[in-house]
Coordinates of C-alpha atoms and ligand atoms in Angstrom, one line a residue:
M1 CA 0.0 0.0 0.0
A2 CA 1.1 3.5 -0.7
E3 CA -0.1 6.7 0.9
A4 CA -1.2 9.9 -0.9
D5 CA -2.9 13.0 0.4
G6 CA -3.5 11.3 3.8
G7 CA -5.5 8.5 2.2
K8 CA -4.6 5.0 1.3
F9 CA -4.9 3.3 -2.1
D10 CA -3.8 0.1 -3.6
E11 CA -0.7 0.3 -5.8
M12 CA -1.7 -0.7 -9.2
D13 CA -0.3 -4.1 -10.0
L14 CA 0.3 -3.8 -13.6
E15 CA 1.3 -7.2 -14.7
A16 CA 3.4 -5.7 -17.5
F17 CA 5.6 -4.1 -14.9
E18 CA 6.1 -7.1 -12.7
P19 CA 9.5 -8.6 -12.6
R20 CA 9.5 -11.7 -14.7
D21 CA 11.1 -14.9 -13.3
A22 CA 14.5 -15.2 -14.8
P23 CA 15.0 -18.6 -16.3
P24 CA 18.0 -20.8 -15.7
C25 CA 21.0 -18.9 -17.1
L26 CA 24.7 -19.0 -17.7
F27 CA 25.9 -15.4 -17.5
V28 CA 29.0 -15.1 -19.6
L29 CA 30.8 -11.9 -18.8
Y30 CA 33.5 -10.8 -21.2
G31 CA 35.8 -8.1 -19.7
A32 CA 35.2 -9.4 -16.3
T33 CA 38.4 -7.8 -14.9
G34 CA 37.5 -4.4 -16.2
D35 CA 36.1 -1.3 -14.6
L36 CA 32.4 -1.8 -15.6
A37 CA 32.3 -5.3 -14.3
A38 CA 33.7 -4.1 -10.9
R39 CA 31.6 -1.0 -10.6
K40 CA 28.3 -2.0 -12.1
I41 CA 27.8 -5.5 -13.3
G42 CA 29.2 -7.4 -10.3
P43 CA 27.3 -5.3 -7.8
A44 CA 24.1 -5.6 -9.9
L45 CA 24.3 -9.4 -9.8
Y46 CA 25.0 -9.4 -6.1
N47 CA 21.9 -7.1 -5.4
L48 CA 19.7 -9.3 -7.6
A49 CA 20.9 -12.2 -5.5
V50 CA 20.0 -10.2 -2.3
D51 CA 16.5 -9.7 -3.6
G52 CA 16.1 -13.4 -4.5
L53 CA 15.7 -12.5 -8.2
L54 CA 18.4 -14.8 -9.6
P55 CA 17.3 -18.3 -10.6
E56 CA 18.6 -21.2 -8.5
N57 CA 20.2 -22.7 -11.7
F58 CA 22.5 -19.9 -12.4
A59 CA 26.2 -19.3 -12.9
V60 CA 28.5 -16.4 -13.9
I61 CA 31.4 -17.4 -16.1
S62 CA 33.8 -14.5 -16.1
V63 CA 36.0 -14.3 -19.1
A64 CA 39.2 -12.2 -19.5
R65 CA 42.8 -12.6 -20.6
R66 CA 44.6 -12.5 -17.3
P67 CA 45.6 -15.8 -15.6
F68 CA 43.4 -15.9 -12.5
T69 CA 42.1 -18.9 -10.7
H70 CA 38.4 -19.1 -9.8
E71 CA 39.3 -18.2 -6.2
E72 CA 41.5 -15.2 -7.1
H73 CA 38.8 -13.8 -9.3
R74 CA 36.1 -14.4 -6.7
A75 CA 38.2 -12.5 -4.2
E76 CA 38.5 -9.6 -6.7
M77 CA 34.7 -9.5 -7.3
R78 CA 34.1 -9.7 -3.6
K79 CA 36.2 -6.6 -3.1
A80 CA 34.4 -4.8 -5.9
I81 CA 31.0 -5.6 -4.4
E82 CA 32.2 -4.4 -1.0
M83 CA 33.3 -1.2 -2.6
F84 CA 30.5 -0.5 -5.1
S85 CA 27.3 -2.3 -4.0
R86 CA 24.4 -0.2 -2.8
R87 CA 24.0 -2.7 0.1
P88 CA 26.6 -4.2 2.4
L89 CA 28.0 -7.6 1.6
D90 CA 26.1 -10.4 3.4
E91 CA 28.3 -13.5 3.8
D92 CA 25.5 -16.1 3.1
I93 CA 24.4 -14.4 -0.1
W94 CA 27.9 -13.8 -1.3
G95 CA 28.7 -17.5 -0.5
W96 CA 25.7 -18.6 -2.7
L97 CA 26.9 -16.4 -5.5
A98 CA 30.6 -17.1 -5.2
E99 CA 29.9 -20.9 -5.5
R100 CA 28.5 -20.2 -9.0
W101 CA 31.1 -17.7 -10.1
C102 CA 33.9 -19.2 -12.3
Y103 CA 36.7 -17.7 -14.3
E104 CA 37.9 -18.6 -17.8
I105 CA 40.9 -17.2 -19.7
C106 CA 40.2 -16.2 -23.3
H107 CA 42.2 -13.7 -25.4
A108 CA 39.8 -11.6 -27.4
R109 CA 41.8 -12.0 -30.6
E110 CA 42.7 -15.7 -30.4
P111 CA 40.0 -17.7 -32.3
A112 CA 41.2 -21.1 -31.0
E113 CA 40.5 -20.0 -27.4
Y114 CA 36.9 -19.5 -28.2
D115 CA 36.5 -23.2 -29.2
R116 CA 37.9 -24.2 -25.8
L117 CA 35.6 -21.7 -24.1
N118 CA 32.6 -23.1 -25.9
R119 CA 33.4 -26.6 -24.7
K120 CA 33.8 -25.2 -21.1
L121 CA 30.5 -23.4 -21.3
A122 CA 28.7 -26.7 -22.3
E123 CA 30.3 -28.3 -19.2
Y124 CA 29.2 -25.5 -16.9
D125 CA 25.8 -25.7 -18.4
Q126 CA 25.6 -29.3 -17.3
Q127 CA 27.2 -28.6 -13.9
Y128 CA 24.8 -25.8 -13.0
G129 CA 21.7 -27.1 -14.8
T130 CA 21.3 -23.9 -16.8
C131 CA 19.5 -25.7 -19.6
G132 CA 21.3 -24.0 -22.5
G133 CA 20.2 -20.5 -21.4
R134 CA 23.1 -18.2 -22.1
L135 CA 23.4 -14.4 -21.6
I136 CA 26.6 -13.0 -23.0
Y137 CA 27.6 -9.6 -21.7
V138 CA 30.4 -7.9 -23.6
A139 CA 31.9 -5.3 -21.2
M140 CA 35.0 -4.5 -23.2
L141 CA 36.7 -1.8 -25.2
P142 CA 34.7 -1.1 -28.4
E143 CA 37.8 -1.8 -30.5
L144 CA 37.6 -5.4 -29.4
L145 CA 33.9 -5.9 -30.1
G146 CA 34.4 -6.9 -33.7
D147 CA 36.9 -9.6 -32.9
I148 CA 34.8 -10.9 -30.0
I149 CA 31.6 -11.1 -31.9
D150 CA 33.2 -12.8 -34.9
N151 CA 35.0 -15.3 -32.8
V152 CA 31.9 -16.0 -30.7
G153 CA 30.0 -16.6 -33.9
R154 CA 32.7 -18.8 -35.5
A155 CA 33.1 -21.0 -32.4
G156 CA 29.3 -21.4 -32.1
I157 CA 29.1 -19.6 -28.7
N158 CA 26.1 -17.8 -30.2
Q159 CA 24.2 -21.2 -30.4
P160 CA 22.5 -22.7 -27.3
S161 CA 24.4 -25.7 -26.0
C162 CA 21.3 -27.9 -25.9
E163 CA 17.8 -28.1 -27.3
G164 CA 15.4 -25.6 -25.8
G165 CA 18.2 -23.2 -24.9
W166 CA 18.5 -19.6 -25.8
V167 CA 21.4 -17.1 -26.3
R168 CA 21.2 -13.3 -25.9
L169 CA 23.9 -10.7 -26.1
I170 CA 24.3 -7.5 -24.1
V171 CA 26.5 -4.8 -25.6
E172 CA 27.6 -1.6 -24.1
K173 CA 27.9 1.8 -25.8
P174 CA 29.5 3.4 -27.7
F175 CA 27.5 1.8 -30.6
G176 CA 29.8 3.1 -33.2
D177 CA 31.2 6.7 -33.3
D178 CA 29.2 7.9 -36.2
L179 CA 26.4 6.7 -38.5
K180 CA 28.7 4.8 -40.8
S181 CA 30.5 2.9 -38.0
A182 CA 27.2 2.3 -36.2
R183 CA 25.9 0.6 -39.4
K184 CA 29.0 -1.4 -39.6
T185 CA 28.6 -2.5 -36.0
N186 CA 24.9 -3.3 -36.6
D187 CA 25.9 -5.4 -39.6
L188 CA 28.5 -7.2 -37.6
L189 CA 26.0 -8.1 -34.9
S190 CA 23.4 -9.2 -37.4
R191 CA 25.9 -11.6 -39.0
H192 CA 25.9 -13.7 -35.8
F193 CA 22.7 -12.7 -33.9
D194 CA 19.1 -11.8 -34.7
E195 CA 18.2 -8.3 -33.7
Q196 CA 15.8 -9.8 -31.1
Q197 CA 18.8 -11.4 -29.4
V198 CA 20.8 -8.1 -29.2
Y199 CA 20.4 -6.0 -26.0
R200 CA 22.1 -2.6 -26.4
I201 CA 22.3 -1.2 -23.0
D202 CA 21.6 2.5 -22.2
H203 CA 21.7 2.5 -18.4
F204 CA 19.5 5.7 -18.3
L205 CA 16.6 3.5 -19.4
G206 CA 17.1 1.4 -16.3
K207 CA 16.7 4.4 -14.0
E208 CA 13.4 4.4 -12.1
T209 CA 12.7 8.0 -12.9
V210 CA 13.3 7.6 -16.6
Q211 CA 10.7 4.7 -16.6
N212 CA 8.4 6.9 -14.6
I213 CA 8.2 9.2 -17.6
L214 CA 6.0 6.5 -19.3
V215 CA 3.8 6.3 -16.2
L216 CA 3.5 10.0 -15.7
R217 CA 2.5 10.5 -19.3
F218 CA 0.3 7.5 -20.1
A219 CA -1.2 6.4 -16.8
N220 CA -2.4 9.9 -16.0
S221 CA -4.8 12.1 -17.9
L222 CA -3.4 15.3 -16.5
F223 CA -0.3 16.0 -18.7
E224 CA -0.7 14.1 -22.0
P225 CA -3.3 16.3 -23.5
H226 CA -1.0 19.3 -23.0
L227 CA 2.2 17.8 -24.5
N228 CA 2.1 19.4 -27.9
A229 CA 3.1 22.6 -29.7
R230 CA -0.2 24.4 -28.8
R231 CA 0.6 24.1 -25.1
V232 CA 4.3 23.7 -24.7
E233 CA 6.6 26.6 -25.2
S234 CA 10.0 24.9 -24.8
V235 CA 11.6 21.9 -23.2
Q236 CA 15.0 21.8 -21.5
I237 CA 16.9 18.6 -20.8
S238 CA 20.0 18.8 -18.7
T239 CA 22.4 16.2 -17.5
T240 CA 25.3 17.9 -15.6
E241 CA 28.1 16.2 -13.8
T242 CA 30.7 17.4 -11.3
V243 CA 33.2 14.6 -12.1
G244 CA 36.0 15.0 -14.6
M245 CA 38.1 12.1 -15.9
E246 CA 38.8 10.6 -12.5
N247 CA 42.3 9.5 -13.5
R248 CA 40.9 6.7 -15.7
R249 CA 38.5 7.9 -18.4
G250 CA 40.7 10.3 -20.3
P251 CA 41.7 8.0 -23.1
Y252 CA 38.1 6.9 -23.8
Y253 CA 36.7 10.4 -23.5
E254 CA 39.3 12.0 -25.8
K255 CA 37.9 10.0 -28.7
T256 CA 34.3 10.5 -27.6
G257 CA 33.5 14.0 -26.2
A258 CA 30.2 15.1 -24.5
L259 CA 28.1 15.0 -27.7
R260 CA 28.8 11.3 -28.4
D261 CA 29.1 10.2 -24.8
M262 CA 25.8 11.6 -23.5
V263 CA 23.7 13.3 -26.2
Q264 CA 23.7 10.5 -28.8
N265 CA 22.3 8.0 -26.3
H266 CA 21.0 9.1 -22.9
M267 CA 19.8 12.5 -23.7
L268 CA 18.1 11.7 -27.0
Q269 CA 16.5 8.7 -25.4
M270 CA 15.0 10.9 -22.7
L271 CA 13.9 13.3 -25.4
A272 CA 12.2 10.5 -27.2
L273 CA 10.4 9.2 -24.1
V274 CA 8.9 12.6 -23.3
T275 CA 7.8 13.4 -26.8
M276 CA 7.0 10.0 -28.5
D277 CA 3.4 9.2 -29.3
Q278 CA 1.6 6.8 -27.1
P279 CA 2.7 3.2 -27.8
D280 CA 0.0 0.6 -28.3
C281 CA 1.3 -1.7 -25.5
L282 CA 4.1 -1.8 -23.0
R283 CA 6.0 -4.9 -24.0
C284 CA 5.5 -5.7 -27.6
G285 CA 8.2 -3.6 -29.2
A286 CA 5.7 -0.7 -29.4
I287 CA 7.8 1.6 -27.1
R288 CA 10.9 1.0 -29.3
D289 CA 8.8 1.7 -32.4
A290 CA 7.5 4.9 -31.0
K291 CA 11.0 6.1 -29.9
A292 CA 12.5 5.2 -33.3
R293 CA 9.8 7.1 -35.2
L294 CA 10.3 10.1 -33.0
L295 CA 14.1 10.1 -33.4
Q296 CA 13.6 9.8 -37.2
Q297 CA 11.5 13.0 -37.1
I298 CA 14.2 15.1 -35.5
P299 CA 15.8 17.0 -38.5
A300 CA 19.6 16.9 -38.9
L301 CA 20.9 20.4 -38.3
T302 CA 22.1 22.6 -41.2
P303 CA 25.6 24.2 -40.8
E304 CA 23.9 27.6 -40.1
E305 CA 21.8 26.0 -37.3
V306 CA 24.9 24.3 -35.8
A307 CA 26.6 27.7 -35.7
R308 CA 23.6 29.4 -34.2
F309 CA 22.0 26.8 -32.0
T310 CA 24.8 24.8 -30.5
A311 CA 27.6 25.4 -28.0
R312 CA 30.6 23.4 -26.9
G313 CA 33.2 23.9 -24.2
Q314 CA 36.1 22.4 -22.3
Y315 CA 36.8 22.7 -18.6
T316 CA 39.9 24.4 -17.3
V317 CA 41.3 24.4 -13.8
G318 CA 38.7 25.2 -11.1
G319 CA 37.4 24.2 -7.7
G320 CA 40.8 22.9 -6.8
K321 CA 40.9 20.4 -9.6
A322 CA 43.0 20.2 -12.8
G323 CA 41.7 21.3 -16.2
Y324 CA 40.7 18.8 -18.8
R325 CA 44.0 19.1 -20.8
A326 CA 46.0 18.2 -17.6
E327 CA 44.0 14.9 -17.1
D328 CA 45.7 11.5 -17.6
G329 CA 45.5 10.4 -21.2
V330 CA 44.4 13.7 -22.6
A331 CA 46.3 15.7 -25.2
G332 CA 47.8 19.0 -24.1
D333 CA 46.1 20.7 -27.1
S334 CA 42.9 18.6 -27.0
Q335 CA 39.9 19.9 -28.9
T336 CA 37.5 17.4 -27.3
E337 CA 34.4 19.0 -25.9
T338 CA 33.5 18.3 -22.3
F339 CA 30.3 20.3 -22.5
A340 CA 27.7 20.4 -25.3
A341 CA 24.5 22.2 -25.7
V342 CA 22.2 21.9 -28.7
R343 CA 18.7 23.1 -29.8
L344 CA 16.7 20.5 -31.6
T345 CA 13.3 20.5 -33.2
I346 CA 10.8 17.8 -34.1
D347 CA 9.2 17.9 -37.4
T348 CA 5.7 16.5 -36.6
D349 CA 2.3 18.2 -36.4
R350 CA 2.4 17.6 -32.7
W351 CA 5.7 19.3 -32.0
R352 CA 6.6 21.6 -34.9
G353 CA 7.7 25.0 -33.6
V354 CA 8.8 23.8 -30.1
P355 CA 12.5 24.2 -29.3
F356 CA 14.2 21.4 -27.3
Y357 CA 17.3 22.5 -25.5
L358 CA 19.8 19.8 -24.4
R359 CA 22.9 20.4 -22.4
T360 CA 25.4 18.2 -20.7
G361 CA 28.9 18.5 -19.3
K362 CA 31.6 17.4 -17.0
R363 CA 33.1 19.3 -14.0
L364 CA 30.0 21.6 -13.8
A365 CA 28.6 23.1 -10.6
K366 CA 26.2 20.3 -9.7
K367 CA 25.4 16.7 -10.6
A368 CA 21.8 16.7 -11.8
S369 CA 19.6 15.3 -14.5
E370 CA 16.3 17.0 -15.3
I371 CA 13.7 17.5 -17.9
V372 CA 11.7 20.7 -17.7
I373 CA 8.7 21.3 -19.8
T374 CA 7.6 24.9 -19.9
F375 CA 4.0 25.5 -20.9
R376 CA 2.7 28.6 -22.7
R377 CA 1.1 31.2 -20.5
A378 CA -2.7 31.2 -20.1
E379 CA -4.2 32.6 -23.2
H380 CA -6.7 35.0 -21.6
E381 CA -5.5 38.1 -20.0
L382 CA -7.8 38.0 -17.0
F383 CA -5.2 38.5 -14.4
L384 CA -3.1 40.8 -16.5
A385 CA -6.1 43.0 -17.0
G386 CA -6.6 43.0 -13.2
G387 CA -3.2 44.5 -12.8
C388 CA -1.5 41.3 -11.7
D389 CA 1.3 40.9 -14.2
L390 CA 3.3 38.5 -12.2
R391 CA 2.1 35.4 -13.9
G392 CA 4.8 32.7 -13.9
A393 CA 5.1 30.0 -16.5
N394 CA 3.6 26.6 -15.7
R395 CA 6.3 24.0 -15.7
L396 CA 6.5 20.3 -15.3
R397 CA 9.8 19.3 -13.9
I398 CA 11.0 15.7 -14.0
R399 CA 14.0 15.2 -11.7
I400 CA 15.9 12.1 -12.9
T401 CA 18.6 12.6 -10.3
P402 CA 19.3 13.6 -7.5
D403 CA 16.2 14.0 -5.3
E404 CA 14.2 12.0 -7.8
G405 CA 10.7 13.3 -8.3
V406 CA 8.3 15.4 -10.2
A407 CA 7.3 19.0 -9.6
V408 CA 4.6 21.2 -11.1
H409 CA 5.0 24.9 -11.0
V410 CA 1.7 26.9 -11.0
D411 CA 0.6 30.3 -10.0
A412 CA -1.3 30.8 -6.7
K413 CA -2.8 33.7 -4.9
V414 CA -0.7 35.4 -2.3
P415 CA -2.9 35.5 0.9
G416 CA -4.2 39.0 1.5
V417 CA -6.8 41.5 0.4
A418 CA -5.0 42.3 -2.9
M419 CA -5.1 39.9 -5.9
R420 CA -1.4 39.1 -6.1
L421 CA 0.0 36.0 -7.7
R422 CA 3.1 34.0 -7.0
P423 CA 4.5 30.9 -8.5
V424 CA 4.4 27.9 -6.2
T425 CA 5.5 24.3 -6.5
M426 CA 3.6 21.1 -6.1
D427 CA 6.3 18.5 -5.4
Y428 CA 6.4 14.8 -5.2
S429 CA 9.7 13.2 -4.3
Y430 CA 10.5 9.5 -4.4
G431 CA 12.4 9.6 -1.1
G432 CA 9.4 11.0 0.8
T433 CA 6.8 8.7 -0.8
F434 CA 8.2 5.3 -1.2
E435 CA 10.0 3.4 1.5
S436 CA 12.0 1.0 -0.6
A437 CA 15.2 2.2 -2.2
S438 CA 15.3 2.1 -6.0
P439 CA 17.4 -0.6 -7.6
E440 CA 20.4 0.4 -9.6
A441 CA 19.7 0.7 -13.3
Y442 CA 22.0 -2.2 -14.1
E443 CA 20.0 -4.5 -11.8
H444 CA 16.8 -3.8 -13.7
L445 CA 18.4 -4.2 -17.1
V446 CA 20.3 -7.3 -16.4
L447 CA 17.2 -9.0 -15.1
D448 CA 15.2 -7.9 -18.1
A449 CA 17.8 -9.3 -20.4
M450 CA 17.8 -12.7 -18.5
A451 CA 14.0 -12.7 -18.8
G452 CA 14.1 -11.9 -22.5
D453 CA 12.5 -8.5 -22.3
N454 CA 14.2 -6.0 -24.6
T455 CA 11.8 -3.1 -24.1
L456 CA 14.4 -1.0 -22.2
F457 CA 17.2 -1.7 -24.7
I458 CA 18.1 0.3 -27.8
R459 CA 17.2 -1.1 -31.2
S460 CA 19.5 -0.7 -34.2
D461 CA 17.2 1.8 -36.0
E462 CA 17.2 4.1 -32.9
V463 CA 21.0 4.0 -32.8
E464 CA 21.2 5.0 -36.4
A465 CA 18.5 7.7 -36.1
A466 CA 20.4 9.3 -33.2
W467 CA 23.7 9.2 -35.1
R468 CA 22.2 11.0 -38.1
I469 CA 21.4 14.0 -35.8
V470 CA 24.7 13.9 -34.0
D471 CA 26.8 13.6 -37.2
S472 CA 25.2 16.7 -38.6
I473 CA 26.6 18.7 -35.6
R474 CA 29.9 16.9 -35.4
R475 CA 30.7 17.6 -39.1
V476 CA 30.4 21.4 -38.6
W477 CA 32.2 21.3 -35.2
D478 CA 35.1 19.3 -36.6
K479 CA 35.5 20.7 -40.1
K480 CA 34.4 24.4 -39.8
H481 CA 35.1 24.8 -36.0
D482 CA 31.8 26.6 -35.8
P483 CA 31.0 27.5 -33.1
P484 CA 34.5 27.5 -31.6
I485 CA 35.1 25.5 -28.5
E486 CA 35.1 27.8 -25.4
N487 CA 36.8 27.2 -22.1
Y488 CA 34.8 27.2 -18.9
E489 CA 36.1 27.1 -15.4
G490 CA 35.8 23.8 -13.6
G491 CA 32.9 24.0 -11.1
S492 CA 31.0 26.6 -13.1
W493 CA 27.9 26.2 -15.3
G494 CA 29.7 25.8 -18.6
P495 CA 30.8 28.2 -21.3
P496 CA 29.2 31.6 -21.8
R497 CA 27.9 30.6 -25.3
A498 CA 25.6 28.0 -23.8
E499 CA 23.3 30.9 -22.9
A500 CA 23.3 32.1 -26.5
I501 CA 21.6 29.1 -28.2
F502 CA 18.1 30.2 -27.2
E503 CA 15.7 31.5 -29.8
D504 CA 14.9 34.7 -27.8
R505 CA 16.8 36.9 -25.5
Y506 CA 14.7 36.1 -22.5
T507 CA 15.1 32.4 -22.2
R508 CA 17.9 31.1 -20.0
W509 CA 19.0 27.7 -18.7
L510 CA 16.8 27.1 -15.7
P511 CA 18.6 26.6 -12.4
L512 CA 19.0 22.9 -11.4
Ligands
BG6_1 C1 27.9 7.2 -19.0 C2 28.9 8.1 -19.6 O1 27.2 6.6 -20.1 O2 27.0 7.9 -18.2 C3 29.7 8.8 -18.5 O3 29.9 7.4 -20.4 C4 28.7 9.5 -17.5 O4 30.6 9.8 -19.0 C5 27.6 8.5 -17.1 O5 29.4 9.9 -16.4 C6 26.6 9.2 -16.3 O6 25.7 8.3 -15.7 P1 25.0 8.5 -14.3 O7 24.1 7.3 -14.1 O8 26.1 8.6 -13.3 O9 24.2 9.8 -14.4

């Protein structure tokens, strides 16, 4: 039961949102000694075990090139879980998981080693009774993806080891670094897997608050009728971070930059979720269809639009921390942007004329992720005519992180004999409403992939539609250097030009 407005009501048990039982499964983790495995995947598996959501017939087969024994690897994973899990390590639960956690050596570029691995996987399948269910997670550098997928396919690891089994593949971003390479990656994947077997992870889609966008829009009648160009003036989506390269991400980030790292995936996905048309159902591919259609309707930017409606920046020293160019693995004359802001439009009857402003950056003043929809002011001039010209704009504010929640800004009368108005906020925060802590995004997504639900994973057409938009910006940034990259002080709100991408002089980035 949950409580609202002092009353009690039943939580709606939507079957479609119930966690499905994960079937018996061999979880094959490539890149098991890497950063992602330690920080996200290991802790996600552990927390699924805490919640009793892993099947009894389950095993993790970690795969990497370093010569570890099972015991040595388990000790490493234990340390990682102690450090990064959202809940403390419980000896019994860890004991259960550790018993089914094995380690195998395989060099990504050595085809013969995959044949041996495939034989071992068949043995593990027998040992742990996983009935040919196989979830392969590639958590490796993108440069190795091609070799791994080809070798996996050649050795037959992409085939179930017995009748009635299944194989699925989780891949991590980046999904290419432009449209051309994304298509190449999609072709590579499709040589060895059906699209239905491929689970491209975007961890933002595993966040509770991002999924709540669907509920807010389609389970309520309050907002949806107003989400269109007649009612909405503009939309801002911000994902700001305080971290820099943290001594480890420089080499990756140098080749990526803010636009590819955040806008191509997380931010365009959030934009698609707030603007797509209502899908026919929740779990039949309809959400992915609706997102893909929406992304295809965002026009690529012309060079003039890139010059006028985008901004990019790079952080310098600030807040007691080094500047980007002094970070490990970063060139002293790097031109990589650590901040990006863009204005996009959507060419549909529903949204034509509404500007969508997206911004993201590292080493900014605050870590926050928010979507703010600003509605047009009331059409009639009733209050204006009465001499109250203090009308604020109605806003719907979806806080993805931190302090997850939703706020609605409306005007209210200031108590007193005069008719004076003041903007007030109706606020709902997750923390104050629900007692249980949200699972980490990776927990949700790993479980979905085990259960064969790809709704919250990105399909190849979405990836390609997003690259088409991003490429149109990158081309002008890289070839014409327009607009030029600007420095911003670490710990600030980004480069001055970020404020200049609005269509009118009055709009500003809203405080986070
Ligand atoms: C990742 C990016 O996809 O998302 C990182 O590669 C970024 O650069 C991270 O820091 C942000 O995720 P979160 O969940 O911390 O907001």
